[in-house]
Amino acid sequence: MGDDTLTARAEAIRARSNAVLEAHLAECEAPDALARAMAHAALGPAKRIRSILLVLAADCLSVEVDVAVRAAAAIEVVHAASLVLDDLPAMDDATERRGAPPVHIAFGEATAILAAISLLNEGYKLLNSIAPISADARAQAVDRLVAAVGVAGLTSGQWNDLYPASDGGLDAITRTHAGKTGALFAASLAIAGCLADRPPEMIAALDKAGRAIGVAFQGYDDLLDRYAARAVIGKDTGLDEQRKTIADQMDRATAIAWCEAQLDDGLRHLAAAGLAETDLTAYIRSLAVRLAAPLCKTELAAASQP
């Protein structure tokens, strides 16, 4: 599939995921301010990368697109909840999210916490309500999503980010990335396998693929924060100066190669799951190229200076 066609397909998945999210949240019986806070968190401008990965993987496994899109929306609801919590003053103390005030600034801290709890539960509810998937397959999918949020995923990843190991070495940074970013990437691909009722070894390979790809993408993000110009990437940089990142562990060229190695590892796991050379792998490679491009531009610009 050509780049233009792949881009159009990704945009179509993003639009369908957004539509399911909006419809589901509109049905939630919540107090007005809480409902608006939930919508603020979940319906703002977003790349929906996790949605696209899930739907593309599910298509490779012959899952009906309507089923996959609802599962993708569930992932996005949970992701939105995690961002609300990450942004809180006790966590990352963010002042902006996707070009708008984060939920705790727009609606207050108490409402933000309640919105995050509500979104988490709506995500599980949405995933568990998908028909005509069997009850066993739905249970496995929900279990994957719950695990991604828990101590094997997001919560430990955020804790490690807040309280990094004293040595702050590469292994510790990789563990943090695997939790904060890799866990939901892993869940997105593994849930596609659950919906397709594939064997445990295939689902395990999809999980490993997602975690490695998530680590790679977070690594690229760390490097963009350190090296790229705001005008090049269109967002603030230098936000990670107080955090331990891979940019602290190695020079830029070595770090880019490290990200590429993580990505290759993820693609090998996809091949082990029988998903080599698909629209899914093409999309992952295209994302990596886009993430790395500003780093290359920055490098070339620096090299051209007298």
XYZ file of C-alpha atoms in Angstrom:
306
model
C 0.000 0.000 0.000
C 1.368 3.449 -0.940
C 2.083 6.166 1.605
C -0.918 8.270 0.550
C -3.280 5.316 0.793
C -1.860 4.311 4.182
C -2.231 7.873 5.450
C -5.836 7.971 4.264
C -6.555 4.662 5.944
C -5.036 5.853 9.225
C -7.125 9.031 9.039
C -10.287 6.976 8.453
C -9.528 4.837 11.526
C -8.895 7.982 13.568
C -12.228 9.456 12.491
C -14.162 6.269 13.290
C -12.486 5.936 16.678
C -13.366 9.537 17.486
C -16.981 8.955 16.484
C -17.291 5.915 18.768
C -15.657 7.833 21.626
C -18.008 10.780 21.225
C -21.107 8.581 21.029
C -20.105 6.510 24.050
C -19.306 9.501 26.249
C -22.573 11.177 25.237
C -24.422 8.194 26.725
C -22.649 8.390 30.090
C -24.923 9.461 32.923
C -22.632 11.867 34.765
C -23.088 15.311 36.327
C -22.658 18.002 33.696
C -19.260 19.296 34.822
C -17.887 15.770 35.186
C -19.189 14.802 31.740
C -17.599 17.901 30.224
C -14.294 17.116 31.943
C -14.348 13.580 30.565
C -15.061 14.877 27.060
C -12.328 17.500 27.422
C -9.845 14.740 28.212
C -10.907 12.206 25.596
C -12.133 14.188 22.600
C -9.399 16.772 22.042
C -7.086 16.670 19.018
C -5.052 13.454 19.185
C -2.992 11.223 16.908
C -4.857 8.050 18.004
C -1.763 5.951 17.277
C -2.933 3.173 19.609
C -6.288 3.031 17.819
C -4.638 2.767 14.436
C -2.253 0.036 15.592
C -5.109 -1.999 17.047
C -7.345 -1.716 13.983
C -4.547 -2.489 11.534
C -3.459 -5.505 13.597
C -7.056 -6.691 13.901
C -7.526 -6.411 10.149
C -4.477 -8.640 9.615
C -6.195 -11.170 11.893
C -9.578 -10.980 10.111
C -11.428 -9.161 12.913
C -14.481 -7.162 11.793
C -13.606 -3.479 11.558
C -16.588 -2.372 13.689
C -15.390 -4.657 16.478
C -11.816 -3.392 16.183
C -12.836 0.260 16.195
C -14.847 -0.157 19.404
C -11.867 -1.857 21.039
C -9.652 0.956 19.798
C -11.986 3.525 21.339
C -11.734 1.678 24.659
C -7.942 1.954 24.501
C -8.237 5.681 23.825
C -10.590 6.244 26.776
C -8.079 4.568 29.085
C -5.201 6.480 27.535
C -7.072 9.730 28.120
C -7.543 8.789 31.774
C -3.815 8.170 32.157
C -3.023 11.599 30.705
C -5.402 13.313 33.135
C -3.548 11.663 36.014
C -0.097 12.344 34.543
C -0.919 16.044 34.230
C -1.906 16.529 37.890
C 0.230 18.871 40.053
C 1.341 15.899 42.171
C 2.576 14.137 39.019
C 3.933 16.045 35.998
C 2.239 19.360 36.893
C 1.393 20.100 33.270
C -0.021 23.447 32.149
C -1.011 22.426 28.618
C -2.254 19.277 26.914
C -2.870 19.105 23.160
C -2.984 22.878 22.882
C -5.528 23.327 25.696
C -5.494 23.526 29.504
C -5.301 20.088 31.121
C -8.391 18.857 32.929
C -7.235 19.844 36.423
C -6.766 23.457 35.315
C -9.952 23.650 33.280
C -12.201 21.892 35.837
C -10.282 21.615 39.123
C -8.201 18.829 40.632
C -11.066 16.960 42.299
C -13.073 16.824 39.081
C -9.954 15.752 37.165
C -9.370 12.803 39.492
C -13.011 11.743 39.279
C -12.956 12.158 35.489
C -9.900 9.892 35.252
C -11.529 7.207 37.403
C -14.703 7.465 35.329
C -12.806 7.213 32.038
C -10.900 4.139 33.194
C -14.111 2.361 34.009
C -15.821 3.479 30.809
C -12.900 2.033 28.861
C -13.274 -1.366 30.521
C -17.049 -1.201 30.070
C -16.757 -0.339 26.383
C -14.311 -3.164 25.707
C -16.399 -5.700 27.613
C -19.574 -4.740 25.716
C -18.296 -5.586 22.234
C -20.466 -8.007 20.278
C -20.379 -10.567 18.727
C -17.065 -11.424 20.377
C -17.283 -14.338 22.822
C -17.355 -13.705 26.554
C -14.010 -15.494 26.930
C -12.334 -13.339 24.262
C -13.770 -10.175 25.814
C -12.514 -11.236 29.240
C -9.027 -11.805 27.873
C -9.072 -8.413 26.160
C -10.221 -6.617 29.312
C -7.583 -8.455 31.320
C -4.912 -7.150 28.933
C -6.165 -3.592 29.296
C -6.392 -3.808 33.095
C -2.855 -5.195 33.259
C -1.570 -2.351 31.073
C -2.884 0.197 33.556
C -1.675 -1.615 36.678
C 1.673 -2.279 38.302
C 2.921 -4.183 35.250
C 2.340 -1.086 33.134
C 1.308 2.533 33.532
C 1.326 2.918 37.303
C 4.813 1.475 37.744
C 6.017 3.404 34.715
C 4.764 6.684 36.185
C 6.208 5.841 39.604
C 9.605 5.096 38.054
C 9.385 8.386 36.173
C 8.635 10.314 39.359
C 11.179 8.438 41.484
C 13.921 7.223 39.127
C 16.496 4.687 40.275
C 19.557 6.293 41.820
C 21.834 5.101 39.005
C 19.351 6.314 36.336
C 20.962 3.955 33.853
C 19.660 2.794 30.507
C 17.969 -0.293 31.938
C 15.985 1.854 34.384
C 14.985 4.286 31.648
C 13.904 1.414 29.411
C 11.727 -0.009 32.207
C 10.087 3.383 32.651
C 9.380 3.690 28.924
C 8.076 0.115 28.798
C 5.533 1.016 31.483
C 4.517 4.560 30.608
C 4.407 4.133 26.831
C 4.990 0.501 25.924
C 2.197 -0.958 28.058
C -0.701 0.541 26.093
C 1.033 -0.128 22.774
C 1.403 -3.754 23.893
C -2.245 -3.896 24.955
C -3.379 -2.468 21.617
C -1.718 -5.259 19.640
C -2.432 -8.041 22.143
C -6.124 -7.116 22.310
C -6.330 -7.514 18.532
C -5.088 -11.065 19.041
C -7.626 -11.678 21.815
C -10.502 -10.454 19.636
C -9.347 -12.815 16.888
C -9.208 -15.699 19.389
C -5.604 -16.452 18.480
C -3.393 -18.805 20.528
C -1.539 -17.528 23.625
C 1.888 -17.666 21.978
C 0.747 -15.341 19.186
C -0.829 -12.929 21.646
C 2.401 -12.961 23.677
C 4.379 -12.085 20.541
C 2.010 -9.206 19.796
C 2.413 -7.967 23.366
C 6.215 -8.027 23.093
C 6.041 -6.255 19.740
C 3.893 -3.451 21.118
C 6.098 -2.945 24.156
C 9.282 -2.698 22.071
C 7.665 -0.330 19.574
C 6.368 1.852 22.404
C 9.849 2.039 23.929
C 11.303 3.018 20.541
C 8.751 5.782 19.994
C 9.258 7.157 23.501
C 12.987 7.161 22.851
C 12.486 9.220 19.699
C 10.301 11.605 21.693
C 13.059 12.028 24.288
C 15.548 12.893 21.563
C 13.194 15.380 19.934
C 12.742 17.089 23.292
C 16.511 17.391 23.691
C 17.703 18.170 20.167
C 14.935 19.350 17.871
C 13.863 22.962 17.474
C 10.324 23.937 18.450
C 9.789 25.413 14.978
C 10.647 22.047 13.428
C 8.397 19.785 15.511
C 5.632 22.264 16.382
C 5.652 21.869 20.159
C 7.627 23.003 23.185
C 10.992 21.359 23.767
C 13.303 21.142 26.762
C 10.479 19.794 28.942
C 12.502 16.734 30.006
C 15.511 18.573 31.409
C 14.782 17.370 34.942
C 14.130 13.775 33.856
C 16.449 10.906 33.054
C 16.147 10.026 29.368
C 18.158 8.143 26.779
C 19.561 11.495 25.682
C 21.517 11.476 28.964
C 22.972 8.040 28.316
C 24.480 8.351 24.844
C 25.181 10.780 22.044
C 22.496 11.556 19.511
C 23.645 9.199 16.754
C 24.003 6.293 19.178
C 20.595 7.053 20.690
C 18.934 7.085 17.268
C 20.518 3.711 16.544
C 19.218 2.448 19.904
C 15.683 3.511 18.967
C 16.031 1.777 15.611
C 17.157 -1.409 17.371
C 14.097 -1.305 19.650
C 11.872 -0.817 16.611
C 13.529 -3.729 14.788
C 12.936 -5.891 17.851
C 9.244 -5.027 17.745
C 9.027 -5.818 14.049
C 10.709 -9.192 14.643
C 8.043 -10.045 17.207
C 5.353 -9.064 14.691
C 6.977 -11.359 12.155
C 6.921 -14.144 14.756
C 3.181 -13.520 15.088
C 2.781 -13.853 11.316
C 2.289 -10.128 10.700
C 5.414 -9.312 8.696
C 5.150 -6.960 5.704
C 1.604 -5.819 6.319
C -0.134 -2.440 6.453
C 0.561 -2.577 10.187
C 4.332 -2.833 9.757
C 4.265 -0.225 6.975
C 2.442 2.194 9.286
C 4.912 1.568 12.129
C 7.871 2.200 9.826
C 6.261 5.380 8.481
C 5.767 6.679 12.025
C 9.405 5.980 12.857
C 10.537 7.869 9.750
C 8.402 10.866 10.719
C 9.730 10.850 14.278
C 13.347 10.579 13.176
C 13.098 13.186 10.386
C 13.372 16.287 12.623
C 16.446 14.792 14.286
C 18.074 14.338 10.904
C 17.127 17.890 9.894
C 18.588 19.238 13.113
C 21.760 17.228 12.559
C 22.105 18.422 8.971
C 21.448 22.010 9.991
C 24.114 21.804 12.684
C 26.590 20.192 10.278
C 26.071 22.961 7.728
C 26.910 25.730 10.182
C 30.435 27.228 9.915
